[in-house]
Short mmCIF file of C-alpha atoms and ligand atoms in Angstrom, two decimals:
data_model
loop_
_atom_site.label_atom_id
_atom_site.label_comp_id
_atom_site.label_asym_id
_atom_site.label_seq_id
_atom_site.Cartn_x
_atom_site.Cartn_y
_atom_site.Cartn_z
CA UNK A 117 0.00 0.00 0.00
CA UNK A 118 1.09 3.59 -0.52
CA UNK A 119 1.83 6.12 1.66
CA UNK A 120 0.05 8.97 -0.35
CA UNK A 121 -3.09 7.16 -0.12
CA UNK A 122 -3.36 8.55 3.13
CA UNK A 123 -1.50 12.09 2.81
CA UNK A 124 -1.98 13.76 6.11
CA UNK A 125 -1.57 17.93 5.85
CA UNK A 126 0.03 20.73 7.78
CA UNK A 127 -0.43 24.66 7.29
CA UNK A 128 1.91 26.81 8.87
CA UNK A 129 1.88 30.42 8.03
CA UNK A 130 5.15 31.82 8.23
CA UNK A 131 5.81 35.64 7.55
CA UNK A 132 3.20 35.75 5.04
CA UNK A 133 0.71 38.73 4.20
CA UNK A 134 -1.93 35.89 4.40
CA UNK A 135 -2.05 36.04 0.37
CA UNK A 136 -1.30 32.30 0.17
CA UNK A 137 -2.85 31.20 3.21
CA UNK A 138 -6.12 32.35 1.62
CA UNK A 139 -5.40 30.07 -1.33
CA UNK A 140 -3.99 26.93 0.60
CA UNK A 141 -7.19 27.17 3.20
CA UNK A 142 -9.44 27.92 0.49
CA UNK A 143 -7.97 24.62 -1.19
CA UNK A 144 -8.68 22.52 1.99
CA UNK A 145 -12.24 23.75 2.21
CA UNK A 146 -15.21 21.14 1.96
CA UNK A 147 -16.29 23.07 -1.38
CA UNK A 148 -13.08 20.83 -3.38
CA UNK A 149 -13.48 17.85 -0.82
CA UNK A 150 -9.55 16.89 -0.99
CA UNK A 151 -10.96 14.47 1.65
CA UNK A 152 -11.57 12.46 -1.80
CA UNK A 153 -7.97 11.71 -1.94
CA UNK A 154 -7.54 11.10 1.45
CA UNK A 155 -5.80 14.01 2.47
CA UNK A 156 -7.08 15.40 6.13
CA UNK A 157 -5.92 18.80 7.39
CA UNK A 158 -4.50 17.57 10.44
CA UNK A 159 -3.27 20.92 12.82
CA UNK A 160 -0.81 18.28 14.21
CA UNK A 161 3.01 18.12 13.27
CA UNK A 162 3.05 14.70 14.89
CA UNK A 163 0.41 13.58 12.72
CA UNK A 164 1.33 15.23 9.63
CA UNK A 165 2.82 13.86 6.64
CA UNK A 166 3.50 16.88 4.46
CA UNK A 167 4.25 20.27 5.51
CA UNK A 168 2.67 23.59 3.42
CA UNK A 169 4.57 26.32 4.49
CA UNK A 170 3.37 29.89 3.34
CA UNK A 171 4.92 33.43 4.00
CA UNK A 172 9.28 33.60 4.77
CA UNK A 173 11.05 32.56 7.88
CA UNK A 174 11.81 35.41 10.42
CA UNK A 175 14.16 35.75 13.32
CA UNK A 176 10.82 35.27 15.24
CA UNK A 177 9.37 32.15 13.79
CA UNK A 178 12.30 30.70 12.80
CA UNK A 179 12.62 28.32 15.91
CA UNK A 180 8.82 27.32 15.13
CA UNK A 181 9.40 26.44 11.61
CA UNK A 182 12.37 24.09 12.66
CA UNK A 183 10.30 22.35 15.87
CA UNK A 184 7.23 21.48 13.81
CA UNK A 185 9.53 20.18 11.35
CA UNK A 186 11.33 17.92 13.80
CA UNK A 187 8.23 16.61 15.36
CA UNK A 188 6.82 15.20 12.07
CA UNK A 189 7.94 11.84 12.11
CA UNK A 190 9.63 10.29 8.64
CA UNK A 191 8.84 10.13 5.67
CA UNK A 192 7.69 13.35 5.14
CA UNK A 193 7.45 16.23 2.51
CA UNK A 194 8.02 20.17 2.96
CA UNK A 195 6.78 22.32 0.26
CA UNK A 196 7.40 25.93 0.19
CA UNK A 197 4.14 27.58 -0.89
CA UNK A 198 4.28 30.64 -2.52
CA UNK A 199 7.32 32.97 -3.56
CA UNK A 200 7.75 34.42 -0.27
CA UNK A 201 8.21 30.75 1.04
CA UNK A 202 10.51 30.30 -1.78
CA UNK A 203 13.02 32.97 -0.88
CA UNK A 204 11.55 35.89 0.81
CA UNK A 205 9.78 37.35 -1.92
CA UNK A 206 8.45 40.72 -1.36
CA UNK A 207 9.92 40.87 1.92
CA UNK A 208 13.27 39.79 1.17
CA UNK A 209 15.02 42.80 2.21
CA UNK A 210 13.06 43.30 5.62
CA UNK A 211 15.73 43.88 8.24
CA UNK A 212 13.49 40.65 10.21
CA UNK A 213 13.42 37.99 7.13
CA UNK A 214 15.74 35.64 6.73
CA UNK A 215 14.51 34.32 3.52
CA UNK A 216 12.53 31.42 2.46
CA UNK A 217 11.64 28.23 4.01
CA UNK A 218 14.61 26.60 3.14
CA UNK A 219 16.91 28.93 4.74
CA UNK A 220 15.86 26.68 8.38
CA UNK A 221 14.43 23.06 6.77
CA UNK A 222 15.13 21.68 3.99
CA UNK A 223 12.70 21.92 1.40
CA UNK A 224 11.32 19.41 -1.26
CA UNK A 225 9.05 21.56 -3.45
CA UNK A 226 8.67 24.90 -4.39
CA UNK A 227 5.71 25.75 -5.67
CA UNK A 228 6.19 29.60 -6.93
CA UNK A 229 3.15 32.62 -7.28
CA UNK A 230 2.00 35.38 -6.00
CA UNK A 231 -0.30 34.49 -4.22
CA UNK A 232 0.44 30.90 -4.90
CA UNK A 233 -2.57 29.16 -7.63
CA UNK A 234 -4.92 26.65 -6.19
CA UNK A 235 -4.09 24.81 -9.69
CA UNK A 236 -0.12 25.05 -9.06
CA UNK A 237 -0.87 24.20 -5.29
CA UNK A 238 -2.38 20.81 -6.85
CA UNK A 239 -0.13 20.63 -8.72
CA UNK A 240 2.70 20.40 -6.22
CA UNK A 241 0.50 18.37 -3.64
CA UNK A 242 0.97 15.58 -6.51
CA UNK A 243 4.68 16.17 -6.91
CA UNK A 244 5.30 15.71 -3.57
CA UNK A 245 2.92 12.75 -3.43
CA UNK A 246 5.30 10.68 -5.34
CA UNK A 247 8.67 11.94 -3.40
CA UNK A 248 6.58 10.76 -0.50
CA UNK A 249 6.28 7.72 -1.73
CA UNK A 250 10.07 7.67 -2.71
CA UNK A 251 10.74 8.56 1.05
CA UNK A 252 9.11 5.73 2.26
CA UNK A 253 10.55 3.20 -0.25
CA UNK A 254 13.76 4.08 0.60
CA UNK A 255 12.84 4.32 4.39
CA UNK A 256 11.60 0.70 4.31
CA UNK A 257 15.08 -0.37 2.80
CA UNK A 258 16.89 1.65 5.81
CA UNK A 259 18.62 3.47 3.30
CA UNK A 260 17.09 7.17 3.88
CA UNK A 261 16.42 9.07 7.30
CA UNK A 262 15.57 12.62 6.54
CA UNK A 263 17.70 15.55 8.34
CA UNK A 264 16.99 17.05 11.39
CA UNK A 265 16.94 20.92 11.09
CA UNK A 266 19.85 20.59 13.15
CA UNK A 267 21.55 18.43 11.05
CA UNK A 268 20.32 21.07 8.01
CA UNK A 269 21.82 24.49 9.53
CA UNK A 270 25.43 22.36 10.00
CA UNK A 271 25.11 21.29 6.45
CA UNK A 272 24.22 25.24 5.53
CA UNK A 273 26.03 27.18 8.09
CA UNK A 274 28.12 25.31 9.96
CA UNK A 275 26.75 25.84 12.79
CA UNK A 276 23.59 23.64 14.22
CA UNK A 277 22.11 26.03 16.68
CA UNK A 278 21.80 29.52 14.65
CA UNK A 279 19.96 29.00 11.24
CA UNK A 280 21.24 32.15 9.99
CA UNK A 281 24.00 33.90 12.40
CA UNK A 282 21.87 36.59 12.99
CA UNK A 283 24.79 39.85 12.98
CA UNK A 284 25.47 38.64 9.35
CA UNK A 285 22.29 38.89 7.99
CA UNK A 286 21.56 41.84 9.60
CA UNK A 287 24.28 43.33 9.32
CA UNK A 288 24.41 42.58 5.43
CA UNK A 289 20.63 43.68 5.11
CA UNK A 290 21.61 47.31 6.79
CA UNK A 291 24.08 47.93 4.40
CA UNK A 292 21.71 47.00 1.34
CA UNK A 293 19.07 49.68 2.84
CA UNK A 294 21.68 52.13 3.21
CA UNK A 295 23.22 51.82 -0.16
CA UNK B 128 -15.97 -20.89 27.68
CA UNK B 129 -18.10 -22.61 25.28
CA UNK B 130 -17.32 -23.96 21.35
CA UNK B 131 -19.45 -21.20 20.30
CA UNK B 132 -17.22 -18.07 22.59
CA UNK B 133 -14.42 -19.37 21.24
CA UNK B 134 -15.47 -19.48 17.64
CA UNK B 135 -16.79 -15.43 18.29
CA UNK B 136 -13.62 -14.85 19.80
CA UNK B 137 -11.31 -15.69 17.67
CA UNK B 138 -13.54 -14.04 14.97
CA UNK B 139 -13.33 -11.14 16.74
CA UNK B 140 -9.90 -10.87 17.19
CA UNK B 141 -8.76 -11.62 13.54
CA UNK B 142 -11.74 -9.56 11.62
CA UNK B 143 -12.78 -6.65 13.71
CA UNK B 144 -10.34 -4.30 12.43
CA UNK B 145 -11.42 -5.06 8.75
CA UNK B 146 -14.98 -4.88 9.92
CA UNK B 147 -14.57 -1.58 12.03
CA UNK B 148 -12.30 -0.13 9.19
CA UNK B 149 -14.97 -0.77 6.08
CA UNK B 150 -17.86 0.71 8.62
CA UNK B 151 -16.36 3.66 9.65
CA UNK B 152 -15.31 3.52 5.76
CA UNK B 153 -18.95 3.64 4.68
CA UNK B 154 -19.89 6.38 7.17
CA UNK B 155 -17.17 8.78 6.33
CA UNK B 156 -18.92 7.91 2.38
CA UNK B 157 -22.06 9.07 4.06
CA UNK B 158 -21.01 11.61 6.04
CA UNK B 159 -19.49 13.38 2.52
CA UNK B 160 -23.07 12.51 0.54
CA UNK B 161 -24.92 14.02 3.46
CA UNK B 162 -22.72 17.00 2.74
CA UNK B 163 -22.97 16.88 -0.51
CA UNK B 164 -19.31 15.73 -1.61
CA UNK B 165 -17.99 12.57 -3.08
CA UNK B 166 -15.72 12.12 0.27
CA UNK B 167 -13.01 9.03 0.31
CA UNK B 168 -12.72 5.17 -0.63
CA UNK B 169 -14.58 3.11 1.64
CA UNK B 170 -11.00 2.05 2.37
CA UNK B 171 -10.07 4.93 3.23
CA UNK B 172 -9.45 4.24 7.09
CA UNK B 173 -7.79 1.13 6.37
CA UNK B 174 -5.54 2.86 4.30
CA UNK B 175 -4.88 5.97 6.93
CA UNK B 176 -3.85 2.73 9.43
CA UNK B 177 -1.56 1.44 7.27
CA UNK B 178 -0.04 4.57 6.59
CA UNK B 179 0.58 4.90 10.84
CA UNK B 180 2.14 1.56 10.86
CA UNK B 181 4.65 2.25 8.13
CA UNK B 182 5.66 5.82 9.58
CA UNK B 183 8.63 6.25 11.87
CA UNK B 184 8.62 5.51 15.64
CA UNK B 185 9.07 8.46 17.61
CA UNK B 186 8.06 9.21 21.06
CA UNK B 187 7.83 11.48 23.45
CA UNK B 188 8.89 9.60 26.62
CA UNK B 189 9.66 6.20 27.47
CA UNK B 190 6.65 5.26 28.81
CA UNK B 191 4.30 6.33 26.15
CA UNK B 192 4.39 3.87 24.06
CA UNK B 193 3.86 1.32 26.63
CA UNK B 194 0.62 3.24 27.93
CA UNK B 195 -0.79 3.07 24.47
CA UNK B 196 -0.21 -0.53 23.82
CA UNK B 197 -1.95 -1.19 27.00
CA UNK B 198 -4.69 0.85 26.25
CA UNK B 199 -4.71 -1.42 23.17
CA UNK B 200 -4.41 -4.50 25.18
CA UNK B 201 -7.61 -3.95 27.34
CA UNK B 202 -9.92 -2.48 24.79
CA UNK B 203 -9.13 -5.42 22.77
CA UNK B 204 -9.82 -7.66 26.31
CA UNK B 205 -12.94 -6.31 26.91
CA UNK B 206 -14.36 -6.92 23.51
CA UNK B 207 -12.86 -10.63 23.98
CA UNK B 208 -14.62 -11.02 27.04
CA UNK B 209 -18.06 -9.62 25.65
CA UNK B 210 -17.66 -12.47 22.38
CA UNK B 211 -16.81 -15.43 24.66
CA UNK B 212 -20.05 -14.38 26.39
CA UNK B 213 -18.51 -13.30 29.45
CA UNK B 214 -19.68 -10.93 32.28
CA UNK B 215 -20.81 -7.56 30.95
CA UNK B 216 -19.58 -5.79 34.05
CA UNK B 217 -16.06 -7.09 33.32
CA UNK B 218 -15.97 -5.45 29.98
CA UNK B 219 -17.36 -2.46 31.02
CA UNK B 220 -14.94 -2.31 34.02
CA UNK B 221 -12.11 -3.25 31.55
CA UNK B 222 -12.98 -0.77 28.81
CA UNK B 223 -12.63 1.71 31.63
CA UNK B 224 -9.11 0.35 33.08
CA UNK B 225 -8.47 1.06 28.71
CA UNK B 226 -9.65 4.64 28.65
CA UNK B 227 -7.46 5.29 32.06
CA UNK B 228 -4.21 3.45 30.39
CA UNK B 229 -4.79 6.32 26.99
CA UNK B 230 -5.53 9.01 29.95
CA UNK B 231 -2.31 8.78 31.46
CA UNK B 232 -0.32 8.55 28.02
CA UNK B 233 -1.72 11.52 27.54
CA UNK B 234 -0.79 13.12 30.65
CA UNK B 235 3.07 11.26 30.65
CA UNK B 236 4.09 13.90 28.18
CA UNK B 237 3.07 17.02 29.85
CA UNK B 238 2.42 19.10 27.17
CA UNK B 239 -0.55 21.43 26.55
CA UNK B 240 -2.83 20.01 24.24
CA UNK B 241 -2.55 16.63 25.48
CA UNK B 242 -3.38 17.35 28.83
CA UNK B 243 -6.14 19.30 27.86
CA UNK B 244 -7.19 16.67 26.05
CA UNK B 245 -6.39 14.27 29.04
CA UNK B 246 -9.16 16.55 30.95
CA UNK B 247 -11.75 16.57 28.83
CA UNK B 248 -11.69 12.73 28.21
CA UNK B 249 -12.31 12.73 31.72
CA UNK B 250 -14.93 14.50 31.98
CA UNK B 251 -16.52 12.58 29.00
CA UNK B 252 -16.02 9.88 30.90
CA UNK B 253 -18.28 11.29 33.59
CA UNK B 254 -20.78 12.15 31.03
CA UNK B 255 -21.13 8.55 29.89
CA UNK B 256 -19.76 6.10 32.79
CA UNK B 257 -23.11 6.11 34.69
CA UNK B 258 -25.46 5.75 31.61
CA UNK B 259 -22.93 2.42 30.71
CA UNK B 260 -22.97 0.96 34.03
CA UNK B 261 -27.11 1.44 34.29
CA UNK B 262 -27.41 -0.71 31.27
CA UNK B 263 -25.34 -3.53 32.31
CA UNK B 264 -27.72 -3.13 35.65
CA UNK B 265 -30.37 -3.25 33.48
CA UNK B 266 -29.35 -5.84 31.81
CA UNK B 267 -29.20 -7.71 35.22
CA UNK B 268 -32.92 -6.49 36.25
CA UNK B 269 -34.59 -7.70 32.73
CA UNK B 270 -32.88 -10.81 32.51
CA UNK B 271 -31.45 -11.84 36.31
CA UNK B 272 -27.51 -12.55 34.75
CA UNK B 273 -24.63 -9.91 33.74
CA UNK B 274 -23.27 -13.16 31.95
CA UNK B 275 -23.74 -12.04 27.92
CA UNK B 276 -24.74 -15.64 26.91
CA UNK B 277 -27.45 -15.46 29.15
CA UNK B 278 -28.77 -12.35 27.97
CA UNK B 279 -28.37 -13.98 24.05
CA UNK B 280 -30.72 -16.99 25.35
CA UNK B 281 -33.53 -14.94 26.91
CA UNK B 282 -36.57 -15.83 24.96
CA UNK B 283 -37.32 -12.20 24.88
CA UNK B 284 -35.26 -9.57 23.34
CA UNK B 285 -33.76 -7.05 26.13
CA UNK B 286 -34.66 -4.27 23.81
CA UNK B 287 -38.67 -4.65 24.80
CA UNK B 288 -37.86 -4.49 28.92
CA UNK B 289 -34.86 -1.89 28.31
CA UNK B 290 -36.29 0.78 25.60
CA UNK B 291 -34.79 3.23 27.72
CA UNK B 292 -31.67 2.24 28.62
CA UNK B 293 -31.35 1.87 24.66
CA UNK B 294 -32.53 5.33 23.90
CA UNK B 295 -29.57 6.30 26.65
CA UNK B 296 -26.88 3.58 25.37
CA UNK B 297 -27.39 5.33 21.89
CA UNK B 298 -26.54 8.50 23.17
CA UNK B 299 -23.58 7.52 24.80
CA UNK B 300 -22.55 5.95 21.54
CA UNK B 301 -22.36 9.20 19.72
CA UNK B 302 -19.45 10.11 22.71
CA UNK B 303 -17.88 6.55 22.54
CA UNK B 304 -17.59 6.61 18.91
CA UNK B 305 -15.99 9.83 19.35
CA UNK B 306 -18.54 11.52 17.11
CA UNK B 307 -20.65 14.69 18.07
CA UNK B 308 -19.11 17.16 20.27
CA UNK B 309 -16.26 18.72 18.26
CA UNK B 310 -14.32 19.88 21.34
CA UNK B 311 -13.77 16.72 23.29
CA UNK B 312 -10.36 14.74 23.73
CA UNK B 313 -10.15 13.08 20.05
CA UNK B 314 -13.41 14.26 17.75
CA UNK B 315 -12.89 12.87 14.26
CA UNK B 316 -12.96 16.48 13.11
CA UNK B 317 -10.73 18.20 11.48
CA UNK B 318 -10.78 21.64 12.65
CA UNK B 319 -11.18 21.38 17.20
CA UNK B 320 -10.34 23.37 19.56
CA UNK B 321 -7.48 20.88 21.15
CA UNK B 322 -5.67 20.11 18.21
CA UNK B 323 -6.41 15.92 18.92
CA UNK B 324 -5.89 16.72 22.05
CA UNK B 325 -5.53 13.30 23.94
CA UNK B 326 -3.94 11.83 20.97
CA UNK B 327 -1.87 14.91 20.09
CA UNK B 328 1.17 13.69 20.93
CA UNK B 329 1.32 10.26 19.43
CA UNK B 330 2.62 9.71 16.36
CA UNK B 331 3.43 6.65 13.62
CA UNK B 332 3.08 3.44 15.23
CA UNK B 333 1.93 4.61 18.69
CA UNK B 334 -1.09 6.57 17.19
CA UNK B 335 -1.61 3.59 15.05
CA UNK B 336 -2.17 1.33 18.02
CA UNK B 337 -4.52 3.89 19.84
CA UNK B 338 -6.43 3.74 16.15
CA UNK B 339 -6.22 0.22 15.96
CA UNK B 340 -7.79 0.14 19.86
CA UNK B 341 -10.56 2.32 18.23
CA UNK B 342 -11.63 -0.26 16.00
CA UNK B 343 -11.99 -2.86 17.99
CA UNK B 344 -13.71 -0.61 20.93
CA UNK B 345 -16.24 0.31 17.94
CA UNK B 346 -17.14 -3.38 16.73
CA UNK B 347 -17.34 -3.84 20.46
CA UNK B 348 -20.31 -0.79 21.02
CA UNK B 349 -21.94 -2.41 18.19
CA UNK B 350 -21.99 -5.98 19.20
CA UNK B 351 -23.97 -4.06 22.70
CA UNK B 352 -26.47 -2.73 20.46
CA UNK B 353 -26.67 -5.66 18.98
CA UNK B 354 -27.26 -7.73 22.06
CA UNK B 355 -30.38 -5.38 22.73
CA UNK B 356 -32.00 -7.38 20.23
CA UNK B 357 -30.24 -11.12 20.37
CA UNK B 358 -32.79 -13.84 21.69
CA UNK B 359 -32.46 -17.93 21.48
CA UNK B 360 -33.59 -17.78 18.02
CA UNK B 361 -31.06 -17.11 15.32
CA UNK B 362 -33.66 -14.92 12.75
CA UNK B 363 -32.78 -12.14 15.96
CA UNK B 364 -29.20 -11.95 14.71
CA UNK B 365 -30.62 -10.38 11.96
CA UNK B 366 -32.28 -8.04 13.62
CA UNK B 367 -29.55 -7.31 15.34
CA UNK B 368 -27.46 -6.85 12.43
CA UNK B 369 -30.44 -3.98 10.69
CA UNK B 370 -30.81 -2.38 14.21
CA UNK B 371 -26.51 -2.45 14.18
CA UNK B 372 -27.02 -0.31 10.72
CA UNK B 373 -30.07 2.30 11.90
CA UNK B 374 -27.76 3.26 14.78
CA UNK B 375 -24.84 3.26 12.67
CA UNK B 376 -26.91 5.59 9.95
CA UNK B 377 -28.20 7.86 13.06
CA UNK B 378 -24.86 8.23 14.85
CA UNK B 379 -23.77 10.12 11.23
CA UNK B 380 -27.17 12.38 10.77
CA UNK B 381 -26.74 13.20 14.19
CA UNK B 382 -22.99 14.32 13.65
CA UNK B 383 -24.32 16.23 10.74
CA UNK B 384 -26.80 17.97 12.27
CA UNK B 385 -24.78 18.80 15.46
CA UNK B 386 -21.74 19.28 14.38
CA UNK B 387 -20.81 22.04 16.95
CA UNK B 388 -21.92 20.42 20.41
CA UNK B 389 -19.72 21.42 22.93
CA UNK B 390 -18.75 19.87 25.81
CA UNK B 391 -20.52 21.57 28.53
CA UNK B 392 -23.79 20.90 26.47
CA UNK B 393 -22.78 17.62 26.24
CA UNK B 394 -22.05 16.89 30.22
CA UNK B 395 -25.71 18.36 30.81
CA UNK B 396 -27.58 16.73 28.16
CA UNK B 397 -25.67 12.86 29.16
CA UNK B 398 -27.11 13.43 32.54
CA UNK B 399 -30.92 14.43 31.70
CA UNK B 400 -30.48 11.28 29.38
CA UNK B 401 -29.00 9.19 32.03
CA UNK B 402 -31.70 10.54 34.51
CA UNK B 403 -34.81 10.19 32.40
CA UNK B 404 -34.18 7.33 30.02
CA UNK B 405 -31.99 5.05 32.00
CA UNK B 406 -33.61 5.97 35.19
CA UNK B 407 -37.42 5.87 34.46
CA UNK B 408 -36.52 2.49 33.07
CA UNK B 409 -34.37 1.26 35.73
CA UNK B 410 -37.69 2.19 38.28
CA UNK B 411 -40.09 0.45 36.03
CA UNK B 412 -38.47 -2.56 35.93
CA UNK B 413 -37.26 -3.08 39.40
CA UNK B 414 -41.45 -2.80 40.09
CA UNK B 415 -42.05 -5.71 37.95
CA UNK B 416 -39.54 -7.82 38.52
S1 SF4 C 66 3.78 35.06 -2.11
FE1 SF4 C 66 2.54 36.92 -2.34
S2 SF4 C 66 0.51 36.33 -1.62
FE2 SF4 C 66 1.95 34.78 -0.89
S3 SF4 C 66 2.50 35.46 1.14
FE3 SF4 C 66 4.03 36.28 -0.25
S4 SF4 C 66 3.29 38.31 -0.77
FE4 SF4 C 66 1.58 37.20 0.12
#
């Protein structure tokens, strides 16, 4: 049997101006019944299989991000909804933002737009239905464990506790608005 | 035990959770047509099942895990006891020892949801315990055994002395099934105030065995319904089996129509049930017999 017969969702809204959250709730409503496919809007990281993250990652709700990540237990899929999710977006050069999702987790889709299309929101639900089912293939072989976002920020910074070392980015952002 | 418990036993033990699964199957089907979607496969909750099995194991605490399997462990006893026609107090007694064993997993990991949802499992427990143990009382007072294969070989069905501790068993089903009031411990909604609340923090394999406990706690509820209507004769197994599906059919209108009962209505309304229907009945009958 197949894991994304039974694809299990999670909505966290980042730094988002609520654009995309619109669309991805909108999505989940009765009125397109994804309950057809089996997919349940859980509220629950420990119950969750895939994680829809809207809006970018702050210095704020960076530490969120990264716990609700942790607690979902493997396999499971992170897509980065919407092109604020995807790198910042519009609020890239906020003295707060760090940038997109994948600045803190690591990130299997992106799914771009501004605000992010219930069609292209489909359509990367199905993408990452299939890398879910990759995940657990490989999971059942004990050849894949995904990364903890500690793990992650080593791989990226160097560093597991800091996502971004916060003076740096900053520091580099300060400049920008000066220049 | 006789030939016959042991037969229903080991029935019960190998097919409930295909049984349980395809029902609640066909009422999330109905559910969806009542609200006028399509809604999931009928396999759907098999499928969600398998899904928990194959995920990782992750826990909280050490003794999580073990709490949940032994919440697993009695509610599957209690139905075992029911099948082998066993004492009805003993699986009422034993489905409660269950509930307490998911209680305190939920409590073990101290974290805010869960214990919420830890409380409010309690108190549903208070809203139904009393109505459950009147039945099995008047079970006793219609028939003069709590043994379930006496009850089966009354020459009368219980439902015609008990009407009211029916009406009031029914009404605790909605709770038991974990159907109506949105904001208990674990509604089958999606969108609740506590987040799963008693079940919050269980994940893969764990939550799978607190599912899996589910199951066979449903085909258990059922099989009581059932024996509201089982006599000596076999035609009143099927009876039992179209009075299984009216309930079943009811338990899903009435989560339609109520889909925002909270739990303070629901404490008040339990106990006018419990009071009128279970007790009006329980003072009839100790008069005539
Ligand atoms: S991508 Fe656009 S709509 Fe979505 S959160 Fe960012 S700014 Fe808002």
């Amino acid at each position: 049997m197949k894991i994304s017969k039974s694809p299990w969702l999670l909505h966290y809204d980042g730094s988002s101006c609520n654009g995309c959250d619109i669309e991805v709730l909108a999505a989940t409503t009765p009125r397109f019944d994804v309950e057809r496919f089996g997919i349940i809007n859980t509220g629950n990281p420990r119950h969750a299989d895939i994680f829809l993250c809207t809006g970018g990652v702050n210095s704020q709700n960076q530490d969120v991000v990264r716990q609700i990540y942790d607690q979902m237990p493997d396999p499971k899929v992170v897509l980065a909804c919407g092109i604020c999710a995807c790198d910042g977006g519009i609020f890239k050069d906020c003295y707060n933002i760090l940038g997109g999702t994948d600045t803190v987790i690591p990130v299997d889709v992106y799914v771009p737009g501004c605000a992010v299309r219930p069609e292209a929101l489909i359509d990367g639900v199905v993408k990452a239905l299939k890398i879910l089912d990759e995940k657990a293939e490989k999971m059942k072989k004990g050849e894949y464990r995904s990364l903890t976002s500690d793990e992650y920020a080593e791989k990226l910074y160097g560093d597991p506790q800091e996502a971004v070392p916060e003076a740096s980015a900053s520091g580099d952002k300060e400049e920008k608005n000066a220049g | 035990m006789t030939v016959y418990g042991t037969v229903a036993v080991i029935i019960y033990l190998l097919c409930s959770p295909f049984i349980a699964c395809f029902m609640s199957g066909v009422d999330r089907v109905v559910t969806a047509r009542m609200q006028g979607r399509r809604g999931p496969s009928v396999l759907q909750p098999w499928y969600d099942l398998a899904k928990l099995f194959a995920k990782e194991s992750t826990s909280v605490n050490n003794i999580q895990k073990i709490l949940v399997m032994a919440h697993c462990f009695f509610a599957i006893f209690s139905g075992a006891v029911f099948f082998a026609g066993g004492d009805i107090l003993l699986v009422f007694f034993s489905l409660t020892m269950a509930e307490v064993f998911l209680i305190l997993a939920a409590y073990s990991v101290n974290a805010a949801y869960s214990g919420m949802g830890a409380q409010r499992e309690l108190l549903q427990m208070m809203a139904y315990e009393p109505m459950i143990l009147l039945t099995a009382v008047g079970f006793y007072l219609s028939v003069g055994s709590f043994r379930v294969e006496d009850i089966m070989s009354a020459s009368l069905p219980a439902v015609v002395k008990m009407p009211g501790f029916f009406i009031g068993f029914c009404f605790m089903l909605v709770i038991k099934l974990r159907k109506s009031p949105f904001d208990l411990s674990t509604s089958h909604h999606a969108h609740q105030e506590v987040i799963k609340g008693l079940t919050g923090d269980l994940s893969g394999p764990a939550y799978g065995f607190s599912e899996l406990a589910e199951l066979y706690e449903e085909v258990l509820m059922l099989g009581i319904v059932g024996l509201f209507f089982i006599t000596s004769d076999p035609r009143s197994f099927l009876a039992a089996a179209v009075a299984i599906v009216i309930v079943m059919f009811c338990m899903s209108l009435i989560d339609n129509i109520f889909p925002r009962v909270k739990w303070e209505t629901l404490l008040k309304a339990a106990w006018v049930v419990t009071f009128f229907a279970g007790g009006a009945n329980l003072v009839i009958l100790s008069f005539i017999s």
